[in-house]
Short mmCIF file of C-alpha atoms and ligand atoms in Angstrom, two decimals:
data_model
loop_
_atom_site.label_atom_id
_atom_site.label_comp_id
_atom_site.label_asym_id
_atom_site.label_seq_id
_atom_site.Cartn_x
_atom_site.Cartn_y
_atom_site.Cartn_z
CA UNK D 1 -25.15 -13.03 11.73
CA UNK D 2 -25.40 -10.93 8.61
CA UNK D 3 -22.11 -10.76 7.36
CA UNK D 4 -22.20 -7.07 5.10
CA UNK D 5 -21.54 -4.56 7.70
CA UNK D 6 -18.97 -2.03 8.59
CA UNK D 7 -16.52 -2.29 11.66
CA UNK D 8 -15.70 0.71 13.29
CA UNK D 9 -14.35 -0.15 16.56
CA UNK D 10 -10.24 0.88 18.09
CA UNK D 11 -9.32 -2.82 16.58
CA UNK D 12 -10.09 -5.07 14.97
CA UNK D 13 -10.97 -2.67 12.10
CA UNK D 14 -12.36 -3.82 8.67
CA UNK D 15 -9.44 -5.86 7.22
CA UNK D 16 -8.43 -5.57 3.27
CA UNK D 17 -9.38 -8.64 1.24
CA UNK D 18 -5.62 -8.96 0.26
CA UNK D 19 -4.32 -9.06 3.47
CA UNK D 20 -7.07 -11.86 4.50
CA UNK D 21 -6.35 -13.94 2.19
CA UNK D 22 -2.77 -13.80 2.46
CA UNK D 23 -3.75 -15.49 5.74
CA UNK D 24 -4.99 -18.70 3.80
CA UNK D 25 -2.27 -19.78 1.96
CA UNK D 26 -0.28 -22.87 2.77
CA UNK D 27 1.73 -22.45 5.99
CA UNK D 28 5.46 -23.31 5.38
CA UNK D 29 8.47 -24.29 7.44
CA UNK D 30 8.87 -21.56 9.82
CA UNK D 31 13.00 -22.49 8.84
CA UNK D 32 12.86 -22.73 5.53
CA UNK D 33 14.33 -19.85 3.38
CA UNK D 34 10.71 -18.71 1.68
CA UNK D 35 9.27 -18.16 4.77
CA UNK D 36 12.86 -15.78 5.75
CA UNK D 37 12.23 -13.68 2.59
CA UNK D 38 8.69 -12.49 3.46
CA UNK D 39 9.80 -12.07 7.25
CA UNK D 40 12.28 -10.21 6.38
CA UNK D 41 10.63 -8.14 4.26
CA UNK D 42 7.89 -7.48 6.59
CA UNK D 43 10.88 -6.38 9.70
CA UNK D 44 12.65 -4.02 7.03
CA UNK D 45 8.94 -2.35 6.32
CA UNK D 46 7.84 -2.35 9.94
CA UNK D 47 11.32 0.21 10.19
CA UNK D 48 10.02 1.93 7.23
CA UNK D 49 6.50 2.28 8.56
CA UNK D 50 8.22 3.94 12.09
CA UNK D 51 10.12 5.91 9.94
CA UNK D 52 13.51 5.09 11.57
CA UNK D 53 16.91 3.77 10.09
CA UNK D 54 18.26 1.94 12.59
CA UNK D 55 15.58 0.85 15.03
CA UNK D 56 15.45 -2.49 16.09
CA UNK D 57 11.98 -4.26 15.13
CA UNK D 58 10.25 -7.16 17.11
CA UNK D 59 7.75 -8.96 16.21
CA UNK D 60 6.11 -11.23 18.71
CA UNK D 61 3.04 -13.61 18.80
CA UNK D 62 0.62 -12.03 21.26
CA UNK D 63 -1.74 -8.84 21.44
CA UNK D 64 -0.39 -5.07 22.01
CA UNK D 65 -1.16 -5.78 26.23
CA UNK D 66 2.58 -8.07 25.27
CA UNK D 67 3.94 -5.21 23.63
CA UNK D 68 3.54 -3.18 26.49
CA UNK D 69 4.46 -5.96 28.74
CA UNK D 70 8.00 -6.37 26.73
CA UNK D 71 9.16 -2.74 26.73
CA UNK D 72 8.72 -3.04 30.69
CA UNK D 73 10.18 -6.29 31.24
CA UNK D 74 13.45 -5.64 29.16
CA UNK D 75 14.56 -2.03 30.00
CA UNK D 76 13.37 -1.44 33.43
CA UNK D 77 14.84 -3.65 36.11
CA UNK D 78 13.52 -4.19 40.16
CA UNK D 79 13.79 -0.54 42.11
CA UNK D 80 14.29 1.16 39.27
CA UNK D 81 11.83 4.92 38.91
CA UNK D 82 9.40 4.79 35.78
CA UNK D 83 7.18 8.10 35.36
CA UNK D 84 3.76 6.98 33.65
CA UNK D 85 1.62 9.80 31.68
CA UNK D 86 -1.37 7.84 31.91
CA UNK D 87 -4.79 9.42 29.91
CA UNK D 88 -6.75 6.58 31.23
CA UNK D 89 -7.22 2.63 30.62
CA UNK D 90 -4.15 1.97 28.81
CA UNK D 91 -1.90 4.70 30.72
CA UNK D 92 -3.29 2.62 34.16
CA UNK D 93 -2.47 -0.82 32.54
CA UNK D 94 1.24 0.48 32.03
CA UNK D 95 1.67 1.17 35.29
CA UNK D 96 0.21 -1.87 36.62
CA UNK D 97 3.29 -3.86 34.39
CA UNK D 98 5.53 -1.79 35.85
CA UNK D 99 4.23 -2.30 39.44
CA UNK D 100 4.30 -6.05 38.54
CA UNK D 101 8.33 -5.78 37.54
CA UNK D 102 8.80 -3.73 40.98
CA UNK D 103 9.90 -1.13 39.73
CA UNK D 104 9.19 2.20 41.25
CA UNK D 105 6.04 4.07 39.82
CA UNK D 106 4.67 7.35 39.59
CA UNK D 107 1.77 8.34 37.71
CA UNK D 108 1.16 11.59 36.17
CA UNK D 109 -2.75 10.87 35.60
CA UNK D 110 -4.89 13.42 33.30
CA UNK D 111 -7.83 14.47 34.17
CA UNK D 112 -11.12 12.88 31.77
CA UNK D 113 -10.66 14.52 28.11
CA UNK D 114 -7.33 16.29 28.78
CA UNK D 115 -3.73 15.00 28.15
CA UNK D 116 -1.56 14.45 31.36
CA UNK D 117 0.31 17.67 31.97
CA UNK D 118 3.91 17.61 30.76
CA UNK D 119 4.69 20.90 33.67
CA UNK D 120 3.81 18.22 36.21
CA UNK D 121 5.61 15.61 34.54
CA UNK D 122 8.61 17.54 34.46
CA UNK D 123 8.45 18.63 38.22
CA UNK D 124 8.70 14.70 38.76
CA UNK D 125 11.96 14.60 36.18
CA UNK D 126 13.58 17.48 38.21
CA UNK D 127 13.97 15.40 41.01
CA UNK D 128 15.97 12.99 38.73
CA UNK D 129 16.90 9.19 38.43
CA UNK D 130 13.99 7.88 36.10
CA UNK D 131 15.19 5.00 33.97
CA UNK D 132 11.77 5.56 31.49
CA UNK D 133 8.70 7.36 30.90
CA UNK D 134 5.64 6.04 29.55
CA UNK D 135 2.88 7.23 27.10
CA UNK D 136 0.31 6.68 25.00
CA UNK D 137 -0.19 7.88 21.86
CA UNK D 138 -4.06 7.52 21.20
CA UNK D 139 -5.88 6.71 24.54
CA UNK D 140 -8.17 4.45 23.66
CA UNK D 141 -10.49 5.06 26.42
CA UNK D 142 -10.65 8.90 25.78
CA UNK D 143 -9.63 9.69 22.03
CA UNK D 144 -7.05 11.87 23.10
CA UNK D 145 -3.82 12.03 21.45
CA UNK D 146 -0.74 13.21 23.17
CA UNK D 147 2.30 15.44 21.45
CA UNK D 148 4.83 12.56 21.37
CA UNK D 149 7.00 14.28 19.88
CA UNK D 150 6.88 17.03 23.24
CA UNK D 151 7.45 13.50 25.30
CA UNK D 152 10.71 12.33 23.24
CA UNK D 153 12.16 16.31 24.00
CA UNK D 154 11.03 15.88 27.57
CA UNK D 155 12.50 12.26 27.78
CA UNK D 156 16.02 12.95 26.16
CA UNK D 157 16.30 16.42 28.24
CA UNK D 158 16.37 14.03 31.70
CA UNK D 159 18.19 11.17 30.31
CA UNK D 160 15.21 8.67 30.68
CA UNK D 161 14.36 6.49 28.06
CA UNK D 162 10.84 7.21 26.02
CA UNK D 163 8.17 3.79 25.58
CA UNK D 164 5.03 5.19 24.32
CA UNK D 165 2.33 3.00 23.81
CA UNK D 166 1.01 3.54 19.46
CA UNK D 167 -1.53 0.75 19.91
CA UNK D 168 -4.10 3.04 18.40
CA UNK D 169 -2.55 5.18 16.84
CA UNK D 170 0.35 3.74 15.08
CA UNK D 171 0.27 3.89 11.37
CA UNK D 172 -2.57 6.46 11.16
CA UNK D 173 -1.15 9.04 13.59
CA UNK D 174 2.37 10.77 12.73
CA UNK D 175 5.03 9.59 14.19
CA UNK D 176 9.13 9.73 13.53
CA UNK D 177 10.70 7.29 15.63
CA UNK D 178 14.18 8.65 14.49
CA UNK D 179 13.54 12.77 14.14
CA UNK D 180 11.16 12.82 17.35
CA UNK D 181 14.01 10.17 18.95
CA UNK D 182 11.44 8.03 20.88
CA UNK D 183 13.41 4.66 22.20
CA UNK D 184 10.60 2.16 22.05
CA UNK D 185 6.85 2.72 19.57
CA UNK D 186 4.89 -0.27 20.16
CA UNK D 187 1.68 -1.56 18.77
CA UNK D 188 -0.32 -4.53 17.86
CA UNK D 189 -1.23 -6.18 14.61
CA UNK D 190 -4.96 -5.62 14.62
CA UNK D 191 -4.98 -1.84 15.01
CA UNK D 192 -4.49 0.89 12.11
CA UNK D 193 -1.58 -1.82 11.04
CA UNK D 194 -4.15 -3.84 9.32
CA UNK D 195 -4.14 -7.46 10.26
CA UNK D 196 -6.01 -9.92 12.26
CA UNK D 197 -5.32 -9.97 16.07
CA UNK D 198 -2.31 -11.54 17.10
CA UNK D 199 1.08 -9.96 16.66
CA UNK D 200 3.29 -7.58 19.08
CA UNK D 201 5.08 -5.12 17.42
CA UNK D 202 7.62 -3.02 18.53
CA UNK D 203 10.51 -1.05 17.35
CA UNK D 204 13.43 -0.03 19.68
CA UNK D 205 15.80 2.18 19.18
CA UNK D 206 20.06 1.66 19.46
CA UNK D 207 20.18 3.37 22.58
CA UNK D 208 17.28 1.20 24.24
CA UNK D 209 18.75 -1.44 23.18
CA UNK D 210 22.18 -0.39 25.07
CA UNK D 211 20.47 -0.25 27.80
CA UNK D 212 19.08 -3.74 27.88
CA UNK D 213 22.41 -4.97 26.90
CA UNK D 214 23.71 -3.35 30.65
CA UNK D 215 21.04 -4.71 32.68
CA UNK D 216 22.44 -6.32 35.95
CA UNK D 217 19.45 -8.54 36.34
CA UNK D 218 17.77 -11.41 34.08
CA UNK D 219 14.47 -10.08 32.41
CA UNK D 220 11.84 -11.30 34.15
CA UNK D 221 9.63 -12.24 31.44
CA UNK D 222 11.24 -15.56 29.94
CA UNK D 223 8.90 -14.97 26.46
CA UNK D 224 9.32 -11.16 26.11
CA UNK D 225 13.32 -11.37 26.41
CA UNK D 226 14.73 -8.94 24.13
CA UNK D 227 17.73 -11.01 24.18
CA UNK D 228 16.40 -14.18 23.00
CA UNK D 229 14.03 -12.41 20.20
CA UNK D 230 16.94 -10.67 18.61
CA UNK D 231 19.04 -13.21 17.00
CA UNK D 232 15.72 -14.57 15.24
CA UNK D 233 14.72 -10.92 14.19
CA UNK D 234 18.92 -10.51 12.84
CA UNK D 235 18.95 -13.91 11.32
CA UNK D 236 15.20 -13.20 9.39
CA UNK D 237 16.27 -9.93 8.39
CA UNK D 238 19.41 -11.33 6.98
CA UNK D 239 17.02 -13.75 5.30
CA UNK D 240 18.35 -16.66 7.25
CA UNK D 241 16.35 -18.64 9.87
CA UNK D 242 16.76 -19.04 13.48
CA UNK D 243 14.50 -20.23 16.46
CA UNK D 244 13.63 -19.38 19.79
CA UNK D 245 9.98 -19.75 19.70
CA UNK D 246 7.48 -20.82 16.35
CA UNK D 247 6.41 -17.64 14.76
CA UNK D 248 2.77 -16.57 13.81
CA UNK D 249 3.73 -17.65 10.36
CA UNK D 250 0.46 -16.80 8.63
CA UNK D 251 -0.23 -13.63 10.71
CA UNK D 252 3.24 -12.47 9.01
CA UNK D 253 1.85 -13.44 5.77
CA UNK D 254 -0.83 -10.90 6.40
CA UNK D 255 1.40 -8.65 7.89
CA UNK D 256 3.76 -8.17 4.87
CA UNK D 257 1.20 -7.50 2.76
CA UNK D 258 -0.18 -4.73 5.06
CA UNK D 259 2.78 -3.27 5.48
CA UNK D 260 3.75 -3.41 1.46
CA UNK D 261 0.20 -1.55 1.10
CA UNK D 262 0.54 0.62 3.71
CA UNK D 263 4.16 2.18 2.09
CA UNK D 264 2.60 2.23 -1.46
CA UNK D 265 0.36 4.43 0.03
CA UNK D 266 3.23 6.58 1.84
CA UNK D 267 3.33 7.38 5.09
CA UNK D 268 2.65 11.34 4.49
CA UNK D 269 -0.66 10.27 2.65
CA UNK D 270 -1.75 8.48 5.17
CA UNK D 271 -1.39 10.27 8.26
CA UNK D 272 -2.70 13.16 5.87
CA UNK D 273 -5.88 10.78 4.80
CA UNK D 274 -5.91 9.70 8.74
CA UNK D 275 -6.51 13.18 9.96
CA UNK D 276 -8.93 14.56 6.61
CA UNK D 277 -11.03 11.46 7.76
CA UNK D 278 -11.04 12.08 11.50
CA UNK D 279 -12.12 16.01 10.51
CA UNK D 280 -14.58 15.36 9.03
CA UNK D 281 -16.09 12.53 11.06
CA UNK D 282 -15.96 14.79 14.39
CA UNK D 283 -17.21 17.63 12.35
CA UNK D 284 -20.27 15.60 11.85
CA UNK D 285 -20.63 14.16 15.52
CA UNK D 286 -20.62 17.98 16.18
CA UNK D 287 -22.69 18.78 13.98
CA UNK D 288 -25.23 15.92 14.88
CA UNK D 289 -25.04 17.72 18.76
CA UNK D 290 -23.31 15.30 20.57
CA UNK D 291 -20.42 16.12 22.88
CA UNK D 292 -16.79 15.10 22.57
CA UNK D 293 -14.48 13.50 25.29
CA UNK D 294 -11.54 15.16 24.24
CA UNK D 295 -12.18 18.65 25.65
CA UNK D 296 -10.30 20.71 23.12
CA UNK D 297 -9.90 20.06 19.10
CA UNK D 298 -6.44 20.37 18.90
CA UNK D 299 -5.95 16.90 21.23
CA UNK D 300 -8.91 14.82 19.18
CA UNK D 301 -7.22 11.71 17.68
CA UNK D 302 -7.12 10.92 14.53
CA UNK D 303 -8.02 7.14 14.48
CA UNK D 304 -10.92 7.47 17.16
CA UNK D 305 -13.69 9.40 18.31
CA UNK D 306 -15.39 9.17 21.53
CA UNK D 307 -18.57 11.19 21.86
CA UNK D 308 -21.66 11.02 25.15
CA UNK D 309 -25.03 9.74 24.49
CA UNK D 310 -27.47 12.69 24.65
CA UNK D 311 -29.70 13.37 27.07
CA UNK D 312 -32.08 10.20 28.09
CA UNK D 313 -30.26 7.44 25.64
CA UNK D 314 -27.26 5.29 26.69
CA UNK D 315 -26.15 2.07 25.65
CA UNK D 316 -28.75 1.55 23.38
CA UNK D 317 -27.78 3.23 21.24
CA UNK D 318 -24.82 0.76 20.18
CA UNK D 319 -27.23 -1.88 19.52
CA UNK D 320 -29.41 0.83 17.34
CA UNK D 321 -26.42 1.75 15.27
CA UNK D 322 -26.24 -2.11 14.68
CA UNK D 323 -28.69 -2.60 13.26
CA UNK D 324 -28.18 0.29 11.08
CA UNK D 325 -25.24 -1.79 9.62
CA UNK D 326 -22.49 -0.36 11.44
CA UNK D 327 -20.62 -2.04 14.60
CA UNK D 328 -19.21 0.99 17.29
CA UNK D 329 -17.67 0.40 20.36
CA UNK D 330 -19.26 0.58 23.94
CA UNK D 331 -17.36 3.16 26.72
CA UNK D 332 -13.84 1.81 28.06
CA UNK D 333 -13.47 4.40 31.12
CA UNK D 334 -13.89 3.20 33.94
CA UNK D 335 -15.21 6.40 35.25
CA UNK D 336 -17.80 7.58 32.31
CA UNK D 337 -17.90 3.50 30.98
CA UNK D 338 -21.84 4.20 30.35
CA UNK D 339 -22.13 7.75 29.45
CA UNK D 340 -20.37 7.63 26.07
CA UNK D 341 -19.40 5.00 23.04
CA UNK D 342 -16.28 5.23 20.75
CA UNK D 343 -15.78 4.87 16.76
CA UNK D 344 -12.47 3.72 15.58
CA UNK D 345 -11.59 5.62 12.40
CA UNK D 346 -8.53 3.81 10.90
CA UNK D 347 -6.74 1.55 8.48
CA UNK D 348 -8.61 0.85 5.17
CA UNK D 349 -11.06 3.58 6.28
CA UNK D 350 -12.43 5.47 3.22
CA UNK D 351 -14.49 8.67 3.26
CA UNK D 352 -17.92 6.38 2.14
CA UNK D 353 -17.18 4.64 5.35
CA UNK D 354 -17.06 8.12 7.23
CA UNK D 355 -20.68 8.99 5.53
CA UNK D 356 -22.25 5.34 5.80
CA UNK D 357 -20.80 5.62 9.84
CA UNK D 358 -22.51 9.08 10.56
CA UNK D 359 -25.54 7.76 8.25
CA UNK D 360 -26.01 5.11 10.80
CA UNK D 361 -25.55 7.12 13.95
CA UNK D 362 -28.04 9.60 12.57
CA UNK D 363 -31.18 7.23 11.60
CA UNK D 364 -29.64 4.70 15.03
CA UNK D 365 -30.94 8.52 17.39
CA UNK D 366 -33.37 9.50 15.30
CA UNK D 367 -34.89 6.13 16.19
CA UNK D 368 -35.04 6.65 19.73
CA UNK D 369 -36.47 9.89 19.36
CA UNK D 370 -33.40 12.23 19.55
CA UNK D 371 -34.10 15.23 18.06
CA UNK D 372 -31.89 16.71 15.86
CA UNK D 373 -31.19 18.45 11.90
CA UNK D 374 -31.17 15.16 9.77
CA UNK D 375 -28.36 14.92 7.80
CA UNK D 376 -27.01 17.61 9.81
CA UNK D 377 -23.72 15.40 10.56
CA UNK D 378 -23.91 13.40 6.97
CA UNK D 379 -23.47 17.13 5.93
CA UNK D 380 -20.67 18.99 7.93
CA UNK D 381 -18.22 15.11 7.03
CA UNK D 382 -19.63 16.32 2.86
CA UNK D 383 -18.02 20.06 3.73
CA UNK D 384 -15.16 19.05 4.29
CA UNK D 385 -14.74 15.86 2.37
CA UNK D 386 -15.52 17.72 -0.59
CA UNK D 387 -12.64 20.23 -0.44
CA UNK D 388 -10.14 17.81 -1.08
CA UNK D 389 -9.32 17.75 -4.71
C1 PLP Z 1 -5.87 -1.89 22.15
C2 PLP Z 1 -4.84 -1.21 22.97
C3 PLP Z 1 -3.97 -1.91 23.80
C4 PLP Z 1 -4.09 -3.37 24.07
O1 PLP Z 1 -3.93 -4.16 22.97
P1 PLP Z 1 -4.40 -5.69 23.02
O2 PLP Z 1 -4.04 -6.15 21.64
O3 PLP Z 1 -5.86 -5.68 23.29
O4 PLP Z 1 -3.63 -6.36 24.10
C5 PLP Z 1 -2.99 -1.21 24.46
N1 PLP Z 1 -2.87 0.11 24.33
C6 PLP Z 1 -3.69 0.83 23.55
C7 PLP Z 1 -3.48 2.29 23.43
C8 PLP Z 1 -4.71 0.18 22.85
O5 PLP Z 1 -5.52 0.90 22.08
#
């Protein structure tokens, strides 16, 4: 397989060089105090990164589905309510790990392209006793982003605890764990974080973790236990060493470098690059004629775009834009799987990958005889790209 070409799929994304290689150096002692200094490191800038002071960080071996699974597992118990805004895939799957820890679940589900409504949400809070409620932050299946910070307010107001699900979003989307007070942000390594698959991350706040500590019942996950993660995290971040279970010890190699790039950058550069990029990427899909999921501007995400297929194309397209140089994402769905692809927009992405992206989608139609302005979309990304000093 050729190996020059540009990923633009909701993770893996296009990894920085630094952070690969990071992955290739010799793999110490998971005990041994050079291996505590960058682990440390890498919890204290995971905080920084979720802009909170005193959240507690986690970082697991696994994908973001064990993120998920460990908010769950540790602060909901049997019997208890959960209320899940779900915008699709990822929204369903958290209410299927709820189901799975028996606890009670009901699902405020949006309709395709729309965020789930936070009036109908609240109707299901009025009638009390919910221990959490779920969202997520970028649905991946949709490219609708959610107003977290409207789900913290709506959280705190009923005394449920907030989990929202920042696999796609986290680190390219603003977020403040500690001003919007949201108890749990979780992602996964391979995201807008910047590193090979292979690492659940989440941060939980003091008040989650009070109520884990008054749990009357064992977690049910043995792996996922809060309780047995958190003297490692203490020790590491004390830059001692503890064990409960061998780290990903190169994947936090990688991971302390993304994170040490992603602050030099600052988080208010990059969620203002994040959303200058996503303009003027859905500008151009626009622009090129092809219609958005999200079915108002103001809820398009800023890590992902998911647009149809025109009029007599469909999957082929994906292949087409392949060979253009440029690897897209098929339809997640389930309901529209075939009718639409997705480009992930995040990370390391620069405003040449924008162009080369739009570039590719435009000769990838044009090539099965979609007719359209060329360079229509190329264009509208230049408009806007070129404002910025
Ligand atoms: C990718 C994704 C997940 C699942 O992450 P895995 O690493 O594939 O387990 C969960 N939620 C959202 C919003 C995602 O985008």
């Amino acid at each position: 397989m050729q190996e020059r070409f540009l990923l633009m799929i909701p993770g893996p994304i296009d990894f920085d060089p630094a952070v690969l290689r990071a992955m290739s150096a010799k793999t110490l002692s998971h005990m041994s105090v050079e291996f505590a200094e960058i682990f440390g490191r890498a919890l204290e800038n995971l905080r920084k990164v979720f802009l909170t002071e005193k959240g507690q960080p986690f970082v697991v071996a696994g994908s973001g589905t064990l993120a998920m699974d460990m908010a769950v597992a540790n602060l909901v118990e049997p019997g208890e309510r959960v209320l899940v805004l779900s915008g699709g895939f990822f929204g369903d799957r958290m209410a299927d790990i709820a189901r799975r820890y028996q606890a009670e679940v009901v699902v405020v589900k949006a309709p395709i392209g729309e965020v789930p409504s936070l009036e109908e949400a609240e109707k299901h809070l009025k009638q009390g006793g919910f221990k959490a409620i779920t969202a997520t932050h970028v649905d991946t299946s949709t490219g609708v982003a959610v107003d977290v910070k409207a789900v913290g307010e709506l959280a705190q107001k009923y005394g449920a605890l907030s989990i929202i699900d920042g696999v796609c979003a986290t680190a390219g989307m603003e977020f403040r764990q500690d001003e919007w007070g949201i108890d749990v942000y979780l992602t996964a390594s391979q995201k807008a974080i910047g590193v090979p698959p292979g690492l659940a991350l989440l941060v939980v706040s003091q008040r989650a973790m009070e109520a884990y500590r008054k749990r009357r019942s064992p977690v049910l996950n043995y792996y996922g236990d809060f309780g047995l993660w958190l003297p490692v995290m203490e020790a590491y971040e004390a830059r001692k060493v503890a064990y409960f279970a061998t780290p990903a010890v190169n994947l936090i190699y990688a991971l302390d470098v993304s994170l040490q790039q992603i602050l030099a950058e600052g988080m208010e550069n990059r969620f203002a690059r994040h959303r200058l990029l996503a303009k003027a990427f859905q500008a151009g899909i626009d622009a090129i004629g092809l219609k958005q999921v999200p079915l108002r501007e103001e809820i398009r995400a800023w890590t992902l775009t998911c647009a149809y297929y025109p009029d007599g194309i469909g999957p082929e397209l994906l292949k087409a834009i392949k060979a253009e140089g440029v690897v897209v994402a098929a339809g997640l769905h389930p309901e529209i799987k075939d009718k639409y692809f997705r480009v992930g927009h995040m990370g390391t992405l620069t405003p040449g990958d924008v162009l080369t992206t739009l570039g590719a989608i435009e000769r990838a139609l044009a090539s099965l005889g979609y007719r359209f302005e060329k360079g229509a979309g190329v264009k509208a990304a230049q408009e806007i790209l070129c404002l910025t000093p």
